[in-house]
Short mmCIF file of C-alpha atoms and ligand atoms in Angstrom, two decimals:
data_model
loop_
_atom_site.label_atom_id
_atom_site.label_comp_id
_atom_site.label_asym_id
_atom_site.label_seq_id
_atom_site.Cartn_x
_atom_site.Cartn_y
_atom_site.Cartn_z
CA UNK Z 1 93.89 114.04 98.54
CA UNK Z 2 94.42 117.66 97.61
CA UNK Z 3 95.44 117.74 94.00
CA UNK Z 4 94.54 119.75 90.95
CA UNK Z 5 92.31 117.98 88.44
CA UNK Z 6 95.32 117.72 86.12
CA UNK Z 7 94.66 114.99 83.63
CA UNK Z 8 91.29 114.19 85.23
CA UNK Z 9 89.40 115.58 82.25
CA UNK Z 10 91.55 113.58 79.84
CA UNK Z 11 91.00 110.42 81.86
CA UNK Z 12 87.27 111.04 81.95
CA UNK Z 13 87.27 111.56 78.17
CA UNK Z 14 89.05 108.22 77.63
CA UNK Z 15 86.67 106.48 80.00
CA UNK Z 16 83.68 107.94 78.15
CA UNK Z 17 85.10 106.72 74.85
CA UNK Z 18 85.56 103.16 76.15
CA UNK Z 19 82.24 103.07 77.99
CA UNK Z 20 79.87 102.04 75.16
CA UNK Z 21 81.84 98.94 74.11
CA UNK Z 22 80.63 95.46 74.97
CA UNK Z 23 83.63 93.81 76.61
CA UNK Z 24 83.83 90.31 78.03
CA UNK Z 25 86.50 87.73 78.82
CA UNK Z 26 87.30 87.56 75.12
CA UNK Z 27 86.13 89.00 71.83
CA UNK Z 28 85.96 92.13 69.74
CA UNK Z 29 85.18 94.54 72.59
CA UNK Z 30 88.40 93.57 74.39
CA UNK Z 31 90.47 94.04 71.23
CA UNK Z 32 88.85 97.41 70.46
CA UNK Z 33 89.57 98.51 74.03
CA UNK Z 34 93.22 97.46 73.82
CA UNK Z 35 93.64 99.23 70.47
CA UNK Z 36 92.34 102.46 71.98
CA UNK Z 37 94.61 102.10 75.01
CA UNK Z 38 97.55 101.59 72.63
CA UNK Z 39 96.87 105.06 71.20
CA UNK Z 40 97.81 106.32 74.67
CA UNK Z 41 100.53 103.74 75.32
CA UNK Z 42 102.46 103.14 72.09
CA UNK Z 43 104.55 100.37 73.71
CA UNK Z 44 101.49 98.31 74.65
CA UNK Z 45 101.81 94.77 73.29
CA UNK Z 46 98.53 93.04 72.50
CA UNK Z 47 98.94 89.33 73.27
CA UNK Z 48 96.71 86.45 72.22
CA UNK Z 49 96.30 83.01 73.76
CA UNK Z 50 94.26 80.44 71.76
CA UNK Z 51 91.01 78.93 73.05
CA UNK Z 52 91.67 75.53 74.62
CA UNK Z 53 95.08 76.49 76.03
CA UNK Z 54 95.48 74.93 79.47
CA UNK Z 55 96.43 77.44 82.19
CA UNK Z 56 97.04 76.17 85.72
CA UNK Z 57 93.75 74.56 86.77
CA UNK Z 58 91.77 76.25 83.96
CA UNK Z 59 91.41 76.28 80.18
CA UNK Z 60 91.08 79.33 77.91
CA UNK Z 61 87.41 79.29 76.82
CA UNK Z 62 85.96 79.82 73.39
CA UNK Z 63 85.90 83.39 72.14
CA UNK Z 64 82.53 85.09 72.52
CA UNK Z 65 81.10 87.77 70.30
CA UNK Z 66 77.68 89.35 70.30
CA UNK Z 67 76.21 91.43 67.50
CA UNK Z 68 72.69 92.07 68.78
CA UNK Z 69 70.01 90.87 71.19
CA UNK Z 70 66.42 91.80 71.86
CA UNK Z 71 63.03 90.64 73.12
CA UNK Z 72 59.96 91.58 71.06
CA UNK Z 73 56.27 90.73 71.24
CA UNK Z 74 53.94 89.56 68.49
CA UNK Z 75 53.32 93.14 67.34
CA UNK Z 76 57.07 93.65 66.81
CA UNK Z 77 57.36 95.97 69.80
CA UNK Z 78 60.79 95.66 71.40
CA UNK Z 79 60.68 95.20 75.18
CA UNK Z 80 64.39 94.75 75.66
CA UNK Z 81 67.11 96.05 73.34
CA UNK Z 82 70.84 95.23 73.65
CA UNK Z 83 71.60 98.31 71.54
CA UNK Z 84 70.23 100.53 74.28
CA UNK Z 85 72.26 98.82 77.02
CA UNK Z 86 74.73 95.99 76.56
CA UNK Z 87 74.10 94.74 80.11
CA UNK Z 88 70.78 93.34 78.81
CA UNK Z 89 72.44 90.18 77.46
CA UNK Z 90 73.92 87.74 79.98
CA UNK Z 91 77.66 87.69 79.25
CA UNK Z 92 78.69 84.67 77.16
CA UNK Z 93 75.06 83.91 76.21
CA UNK Z 94 74.75 81.16 73.61
CA UNK Z 95 72.76 82.16 70.48
CA UNK Z 96 68.97 81.83 70.51
CA UNK Z 97 66.03 82.82 68.34
CA UNK Z 98 62.81 81.41 69.80
CA UNK Z 99 59.19 82.25 70.61
CA UNK Z 100 58.41 81.72 74.29
CA UNK Z 101 55.48 82.13 76.66
CA UNK Z 102 55.96 84.76 79.39
CA UNK Z 103 56.54 81.92 81.89
CA UNK Z 104 59.19 80.28 79.73
CA UNK Z 105 60.91 83.61 79.16
CA UNK Z 106 60.77 84.53 82.83
CA UNK Z 107 63.05 81.59 83.64
CA UNK Z 108 65.68 83.28 81.46
CA UNK Z 109 65.44 86.72 83.07
CA UNK Z 110 67.62 88.26 85.79
CA UNK Z 111 66.52 91.28 87.82
CA UNK Z 112 66.99 92.89 91.22
CA UNK Z 113 63.68 93.17 93.13
CA UNK Z 114 65.32 95.47 95.69
CA UNK Z 115 66.52 97.82 92.90
CA UNK Z 116 63.53 97.56 90.53
CA UNK Z 117 64.67 100.24 88.08
CA UNK Z 118 68.19 99.00 87.31
CA UNK Z 119 69.66 96.42 84.96
CA UNK Z 120 71.99 93.94 86.69
CA UNK Z 121 75.26 92.65 85.20
CA UNK Z 122 75.28 88.86 84.92
CA UNK Z 123 77.68 86.47 83.17
CA UNK Z 124 77.80 82.75 82.55
CA UNK Z 125 81.34 82.16 81.35
CA UNK Z 126 81.74 78.49 82.10
CA UNK Z 127 78.21 76.97 81.86
CA UNK Z 128 76.64 77.34 78.39
CA UNK Z 129 73.33 79.21 78.74
CA UNK Z 130 71.54 82.29 77.53
CA UNK Z 131 69.58 84.95 79.36
CA UNK Z 132 68.55 88.57 79.64
CA UNK Z 133 69.05 91.13 82.41
CA UNK Z 134 66.15 93.53 82.88
CA UNK Z 135 64.83 96.05 85.41
CA UNK Z 136 62.57 94.20 87.84
CA UNK Z 137 59.67 96.58 87.16
CA UNK Z 138 59.83 95.65 83.45
CA UNK Z 139 59.98 91.95 84.34
CA UNK Z 140 56.74 92.33 86.34
CA UNK Z 141 55.05 93.80 83.27
CA UNK Z 142 56.42 91.04 81.04
CA UNK Z 143 54.99 88.40 83.38
CA UNK Z 144 51.51 89.88 82.86
CA UNK Z 145 51.82 90.15 79.07
CA UNK Z 146 49.16 88.28 77.10
CA UNK Z 147 50.90 86.61 74.20
CA UNK Z 148 54.31 85.28 73.38
CA UNK Z 149 57.74 86.85 73.20
CA UNK Z 150 60.48 86.34 70.67
CA UNK Z 151 63.92 86.19 72.33
CA UNK Z 152 66.87 86.78 70.03
CA UNK Z 153 70.55 86.67 70.92
CA UNK Z 154 72.78 87.00 67.87
CA UNK Z 155 75.99 85.75 69.44
CA UNK Z 156 78.77 83.38 68.54
CA UNK Z 157 81.12 81.10 70.47
CA UNK Z 158 84.09 79.91 68.47
CA UNK Z 159 87.72 78.83 68.60
CA UNK Z 160 89.53 82.12 68.92
CA UNK Z 161 91.74 83.93 71.39
CA UNK Z 162 91.94 85.46 74.81
CA UNK Z 163 93.60 88.86 74.39
CA UNK Z 164 95.40 90.96 76.90
CA UNK Z 165 97.70 93.97 76.85
CA UNK Z 166 101.17 94.17 78.38
CA UNK Z 167 103.38 97.22 78.75
CA UNK Z 168 106.86 97.04 80.24
CA UNK Z 169 108.65 100.25 81.25
CA UNK Z 170 112.22 99.23 81.95
CA UNK Z 171 114.05 100.90 84.81
CA UNK Z 172 117.66 100.81 85.98
CA UNK Z 173 117.03 97.55 87.79
CA UNK Z 174 115.08 94.34 87.22
CA UNK Z 175 113.06 94.85 90.39
CA UNK Z 176 109.49 95.22 89.21
CA UNK Z 177 106.25 96.90 90.13
CA UNK Z 178 103.25 94.98 88.80
CA UNK Z 179 100.23 97.09 87.81
CA UNK Z 180 97.29 94.80 87.16
CA UNK Z 181 93.94 95.93 85.83
CA UNK Z 182 91.08 94.28 83.96
CA UNK Z 183 89.29 95.04 80.75
CA UNK Z 184 86.42 92.55 80.71
CA UNK Z 185 83.31 94.41 81.89
CA UNK Z 186 80.75 95.85 79.46
CA UNK Z 187 79.37 99.38 79.99
CA UNK Z 188 80.23 100.06 83.62
CA UNK Z 189 82.42 102.87 84.87
CA UNK Z 190 83.76 102.50 88.41
CA UNK Z 191 83.92 98.73 88.16
CA UNK Z 192 85.56 98.54 85.83
CA UNK Z 193 86.77 101.24 83.40
CA UNK Z 194 88.28 103.44 86.11
CA UNK Z 195 91.02 100.78 86.56
CA UNK Z 196 92.40 100.63 83.01
CA UNK Z 197 92.05 104.40 82.59
CA UNK Z 198 94.01 105.25 85.75
CA UNK Z 199 96.58 102.54 84.89
CA UNK Z 200 97.01 104.06 81.43
CA UNK Z 201 97.66 107.55 82.76
CA UNK Z 202 99.90 106.24 85.52
CA UNK Z 203 101.97 104.39 82.91
CA UNK Z 204 102.18 107.54 80.76
CA UNK Z 205 103.44 109.48 83.77
CA UNK Z 206 105.98 106.79 84.65
CA UNK Z 207 107.17 106.57 81.05
CA UNK Z 208 108.26 110.21 81.11
CA UNK Z 209 110.42 109.90 84.23
CA UNK Z 210 113.75 108.32 85.10
CA UNK Z 211 113.00 105.01 86.78
CA UNK Z 212 114.99 102.90 89.18
CA UNK Z 213 112.32 100.19 89.05
CA UNK Z 214 110.78 98.40 86.10
CA UNK Z 215 106.99 98.67 85.73
CA UNK Z 216 104.86 95.96 84.16
CA UNK Z 217 101.26 97.00 83.39
CA UNK Z 218 98.84 94.20 82.54
CA UNK Z 219 95.42 94.87 80.99
CA UNK Z 220 93.80 91.46 81.36
CA UNK Z 221 90.36 89.89 81.58
CA UNK Z 222 89.70 89.47 85.30
CA UNK Z 223 90.50 86.10 86.90
CA UNK Z 224 91.31 84.16 83.74
CA UNK Z 225 93.78 86.78 82.55
CA UNK Z 226 95.84 86.62 85.74
CA UNK Z 227 95.68 82.81 85.66
CA UNK Z 228 96.84 82.74 82.03
CA UNK Z 229 99.65 85.16 82.83
CA UNK Z 230 100.74 83.20 85.90
CA UNK Z 231 100.73 79.97 83.89
CA UNK Z 232 103.35 81.50 81.58
CA UNK Z 233 105.36 83.83 83.81
CA UNK Z 234 105.12 82.65 87.42
CA UNK Z 235 108.83 82.13 88.07
CA UNK Z 236 109.81 85.49 86.52
CA UNK Z 237 107.18 87.30 88.57
CA UNK Z 238 108.26 85.60 91.77
CA UNK Z 239 111.87 86.52 91.10
CA UNK Z 240 111.30 90.16 90.18
CA UNK Z 241 108.12 91.67 91.63
CA UNK Z 242 108.90 93.91 94.59
CA UNK Z 243 105.40 95.35 94.85
CA UNK Z 244 102.19 95.34 92.88
CA UNK Z 245 98.70 96.76 92.80
CA UNK Z 246 95.35 95.79 91.33
CA UNK Z 247 93.83 98.98 89.95
CA UNK Z 248 90.05 98.80 90.08
CA UNK Z 249 87.10 100.81 91.39
CA UNK Z 250 89.10 104.04 91.53
CA UNK Z 251 86.95 106.62 89.78
CA UNK Z 252 84.30 107.87 92.21
CA UNK Z 253 84.71 110.44 94.99
CA UNK Z 254 83.48 108.44 97.95
CA UNK Z 255 85.37 106.15 100.35
CA UNK Z 256 89.09 105.50 100.09
CA UNK Z 257 89.50 101.73 100.48
CA UNK Z 258 92.57 99.60 100.93
CA UNK Z 259 92.78 95.87 100.40
CA UNK Z 260 96.06 94.38 101.65
CA UNK Z 261 97.98 91.51 100.16
CA UNK Z 262 97.64 88.07 101.75
CA UNK Z 263 100.84 88.59 103.73
CA UNK Z 264 99.56 92.03 104.74
CA UNK Z 265 102.88 93.77 105.40
CA UNK Z 266 104.73 93.67 102.10
CA UNK Z 267 106.36 96.73 100.54
CA UNK Z 268 103.18 97.26 98.48
CA UNK Z 269 101.04 97.25 101.63
CA UNK Z 270 103.38 99.54 103.54
CA UNK Z 271 103.66 102.08 100.72
CA UNK Z 272 99.89 102.12 100.16
CA UNK Z 273 99.04 102.49 103.84
CA UNK Z 274 101.58 105.29 104.19
CA UNK Z 275 100.17 107.20 101.23
CA UNK Z 276 96.60 106.77 102.44
CA UNK Z 277 97.48 107.80 106.00
CA UNK Z 278 98.93 111.10 104.81
CA UNK Z 279 96.76 111.90 101.81
CA UNK Z 280 93.37 110.19 102.13
CA UNK Z 281 91.47 111.19 105.24
CA UNK Z 282 88.83 108.68 106.27
CA UNK Z 283 90.40 105.77 104.36
CA UNK Z 284 89.40 102.33 105.51
CA UNK Z 285 91.22 99.06 105.41
CA UNK Z 286 89.32 96.00 104.27
CA UNK Z 287 90.32 92.48 105.20
CA UNK Z 288 92.08 90.24 102.67
CA UNK Z 289 89.18 87.88 103.43
CA UNK Z 290 86.98 90.26 101.39
CA UNK Z 291 89.21 90.08 98.27
CA UNK Z 292 87.43 89.68 94.98
CA UNK Z 293 89.58 90.76 92.08
CA UNK Z 294 92.88 89.55 90.62
CA UNK Z 295 94.66 89.78 93.98
CA UNK Z 296 92.96 86.40 94.49
CA UNK Z 297 95.38 84.97 91.97
CA UNK Z 298 98.42 87.20 92.53
CA UNK Z 299 98.26 86.23 96.20
CA UNK Z 300 97.21 82.57 95.76
CA UNK Z 301 99.09 79.77 97.55
CA UNK Z 302 102.41 79.11 95.83
CA UNK Z 303 102.18 82.47 94.02
CA UNK Z 304 102.00 84.85 96.95
CA UNK Z 305 103.13 88.03 95.24
CA UNK Z 306 103.18 91.32 97.19
CA UNK Z 307 100.05 92.73 95.52
CA UNK Z 308 97.55 95.04 97.24
CA UNK Z 309 94.86 97.44 96.03
CA UNK Z 310 93.95 101.08 96.64
CA UNK Z 311 90.35 101.76 95.67
CA UNK Z 312 87.66 104.33 96.21
CA UNK Z 313 84.28 102.55 96.60
CA UNK Z 314 85.32 98.90 96.73
CA UNK Z 315 83.67 96.35 94.48
CA UNK Z 316 80.68 94.67 96.08
CA UNK Z 317 80.10 97.48 98.57
CA UNK Z 318 78.47 100.34 96.63
CA UNK Z 319 74.83 100.32 95.56
CA UNK Z 320 75.60 100.86 91.87
CA UNK Z 321 78.03 97.89 91.78
CA UNK Z 322 77.48 95.54 88.81
CA UNK Z 323 74.40 97.39 87.60
CA UNK Z 324 73.45 99.94 84.98
CA UNK Z 325 73.79 102.63 87.68
CA UNK Z 326 77.60 102.28 87.56
CA UNK Z 327 77.64 104.78 84.74
CA UNK Z 328 79.33 107.99 83.63
CA UNK Z 329 77.68 109.92 86.47
CA UNK Z 330 79.28 107.78 89.17
CA UNK Z 331 82.88 108.42 88.16
CA UNK Z 332 84.28 111.93 87.88
CA UNK Z 333 87.35 113.65 86.50
CA UNK Z 334 88.26 114.59 90.04
CA UNK Z 335 87.84 111.04 91.37
CA UNK Z 336 90.05 109.64 88.60
CA UNK Z 337 92.62 112.37 89.13
CA UNK Z 338 92.82 111.71 92.87
CA UNK Z 339 93.25 107.98 92.35
CA UNK Z 340 96.02 108.66 89.85
CA UNK Z 341 97.69 110.91 92.41
CA UNK Z 342 97.52 108.19 95.09
CA UNK Z 343 99.24 105.70 92.79
CA UNK Z 344 101.84 108.28 91.74
CA UNK Z 345 102.66 108.81 95.41
CA UNK Z 346 103.01 105.03 95.90
CA UNK Z 347 105.36 104.86 92.93
CA UNK Z 348 107.38 107.77 94.35
CA UNK Z 349 107.77 105.86 97.63
CA UNK Z 350 108.75 102.62 95.88
CA UNK Z 351 111.25 104.43 93.66
CA UNK Z 352 113.17 106.11 96.47
CA UNK Z 353 112.74 103.81 99.44
CA UNK Z 354 116.12 102.57 100.65
CA UNK Z 355 118.01 101.53 103.76
CA UNK Z 356 120.34 104.23 105.10
CA UNK Z 357 123.03 104.15 107.75
CA UNK Z 358 124.13 107.10 109.88
CA UNK Z 359 127.71 107.96 108.97
CA UNK Z 360 128.81 109.56 112.23
CA UNK Z 361 129.25 108.40 115.76
CA UNK Z 362 127.09 110.15 118.35
CA UNK Z 363 124.89 113.14 117.63
CA UNK Z 364 126.39 115.14 114.78
CA UNK Z 365 126.81 118.90 115.09
CA UNK Z 366 124.20 120.00 112.58
CA UNK Z 367 124.99 123.70 112.94
CA UNK Z 368 128.46 123.56 111.44
CA UNK Z 369 126.98 121.82 108.40
CA UNK Z 370 124.34 124.51 107.94
CA UNK Z 371 121.55 122.12 108.99
CA UNK Z 372 120.57 123.82 112.25
CA UNK Z 373 119.06 127.25 112.96
CA UNK Z 374 121.88 129.56 114.07
CA UNK Z 375 119.89 131.05 116.95
CA UNK Z 376 118.32 128.53 119.31
CA UNK Z 377 115.12 129.55 121.04
CA UNK Z 378 112.10 127.64 122.25
CA UNK Z 379 110.43 126.01 119.28
CA UNK Z 380 113.20 126.67 116.76
CA UNK Z 381 114.47 123.12 116.88
CA UNK Z 382 111.07 121.62 116.44
CA UNK Z 383 109.69 120.16 113.26
CA UNK Z 384 112.42 119.95 110.66
CA UNK Z 385 115.35 119.50 113.05
CA UNK Z 386 113.47 116.99 115.17
CA UNK Z 387 112.64 114.95 112.06
CA UNK Z 388 116.26 115.21 110.94
CA UNK Z 389 117.51 113.86 114.26
CA UNK Z 390 114.90 111.12 114.31
CA UNK Z 391 115.81 110.02 110.80
CA UNK Z 392 119.46 109.84 111.86
CA UNK Z 393 118.45 107.94 115.00
CA UNK Z 394 116.74 105.19 113.03
CA UNK Z 395 119.17 105.05 110.10
CA UNK Z 396 120.76 101.93 111.50
CA UNK Z 397 121.20 99.95 108.30
CA UNK Z 398 118.04 97.97 109.05
CA UNK Z 399 115.09 100.37 108.93
CA UNK Z 400 114.23 101.53 105.43
CA UNK Z 401 113.17 105.13 104.92
CA UNK Z 402 109.51 104.12 104.62
CA UNK Z 403 109.53 102.45 108.01
CA UNK Z 404 111.29 105.49 109.48
CA UNK Z 405 108.63 107.76 107.97
CA UNK Z 406 106.02 105.60 109.65
CA UNK Z 407 107.90 105.59 112.96
CA UNK Z 408 108.22 109.36 113.12
CA UNK Z 409 104.81 110.10 111.59
CA UNK Z 410 106.07 112.25 108.72
CA UNK Z 411 105.22 111.97 105.01
CA UNK Z 412 107.76 110.01 102.96
CA UNK Z 413 108.49 112.96 100.66
CA UNK Z 414 109.56 115.08 103.64
CA UNK Z 415 111.75 112.28 105.02
CA UNK Z 416 113.31 111.82 101.61
CA UNK Z 417 114.13 115.51 101.34
CA UNK Z 418 115.78 115.40 104.78
CA UNK Z 419 117.64 112.17 103.99
CA UNK Z 420 118.97 113.69 100.76
CA UNK Z 421 120.22 116.75 102.69
CA UNK Z 422 121.84 114.55 105.36
CA UNK Z 423 123.47 112.44 102.67
CA UNK Z 424 124.76 115.54 100.91
CA UNK Z 425 126.27 116.64 104.24
CA UNK Z 426 127.97 113.27 104.59
CA UNK Z 427 125.86 112.21 107.56
CA UNK Z 428 123.97 109.37 105.89
CA UNK Z 429 125.26 106.63 103.66
ZN1 ZN L 501 83.26 93.46 88.52
#
């Protein structure tokens, strides 16, 4: 993807501002995040759904908030401090303030022996429990400690709300593009802040342009947010969504990854593959069997929306995934900028893809319409003219321009430019 950094620095600045907040499925961190995003997207509606609301096969849980958490020894020395890293507290931990032996405490600790220096990200949304996430090397020291530890989690679970953000950018038609991203991870950058940041800047870009399609951007807690939204809007989505994407893990500079929809060949899949083929050398396609984010729900049986995902390093595949190493060093202004560019190109394809029909019988005389080089010599008819003839050849009222671009191996933007010229000359309708 060869693109200037553009708004990369601005995206990185927003990501850095959101990074310290402790987000979860629900709670203050989610609301703070949405309020900041609304500074960038004035039309963003912040919705709330009360705890206990049934949604498909699930129920909106209690709202969770955490003020502080730490582990100290009998001298008052803090071994673990939530204020230094919010990954230390297991997400949705119930409150606790207790003195424990090292053995008792160890049963409440989570660490990664194979990555002894990092703090893992662990949640327990649906089974009430508490725990701490620590570097394995620290856990080994804690096991050998002579004396007890005081474990404190100052958290609260209460009847409250699940919040999410929704922005609708109306176009000329009701046909919609769904942009889905999540806002539920604490301090981690590629998974997950890159998603909402790129979505925000994509929406800002779309808002400033004439639009044939309507764009619906959802900033939801992962899994439950898409389930809540489906429980309230399934029929409308099924009627309107022409293509959609889950924006996640799109801030580093490593692999370009593509995760198709369940159907695998929807407009969203075709546009994404086309953009990657022409702009992202080395991109790889993952199987839908390896899905893990909200495409699980957007593509679930009976829902089956055309939703795919363009990522850089895909969730679950990079060594920093769901650990304290997924930090502000892993994502870059350039990585964010390139991901934004990829999604802009997808939107450009979706906006202008259409089915054309050649408006003349037999091969048209391009020269008399000023579409052919006046002097014919070897090579002069290659490239542009060849593409022009091939576009005419496949403009049969069945192939859309995207499928023609794929057939002739040319970028969509080039095919569009040619199609516009042919239409202006009365050769395409
Ligand atoms: Zn994640």
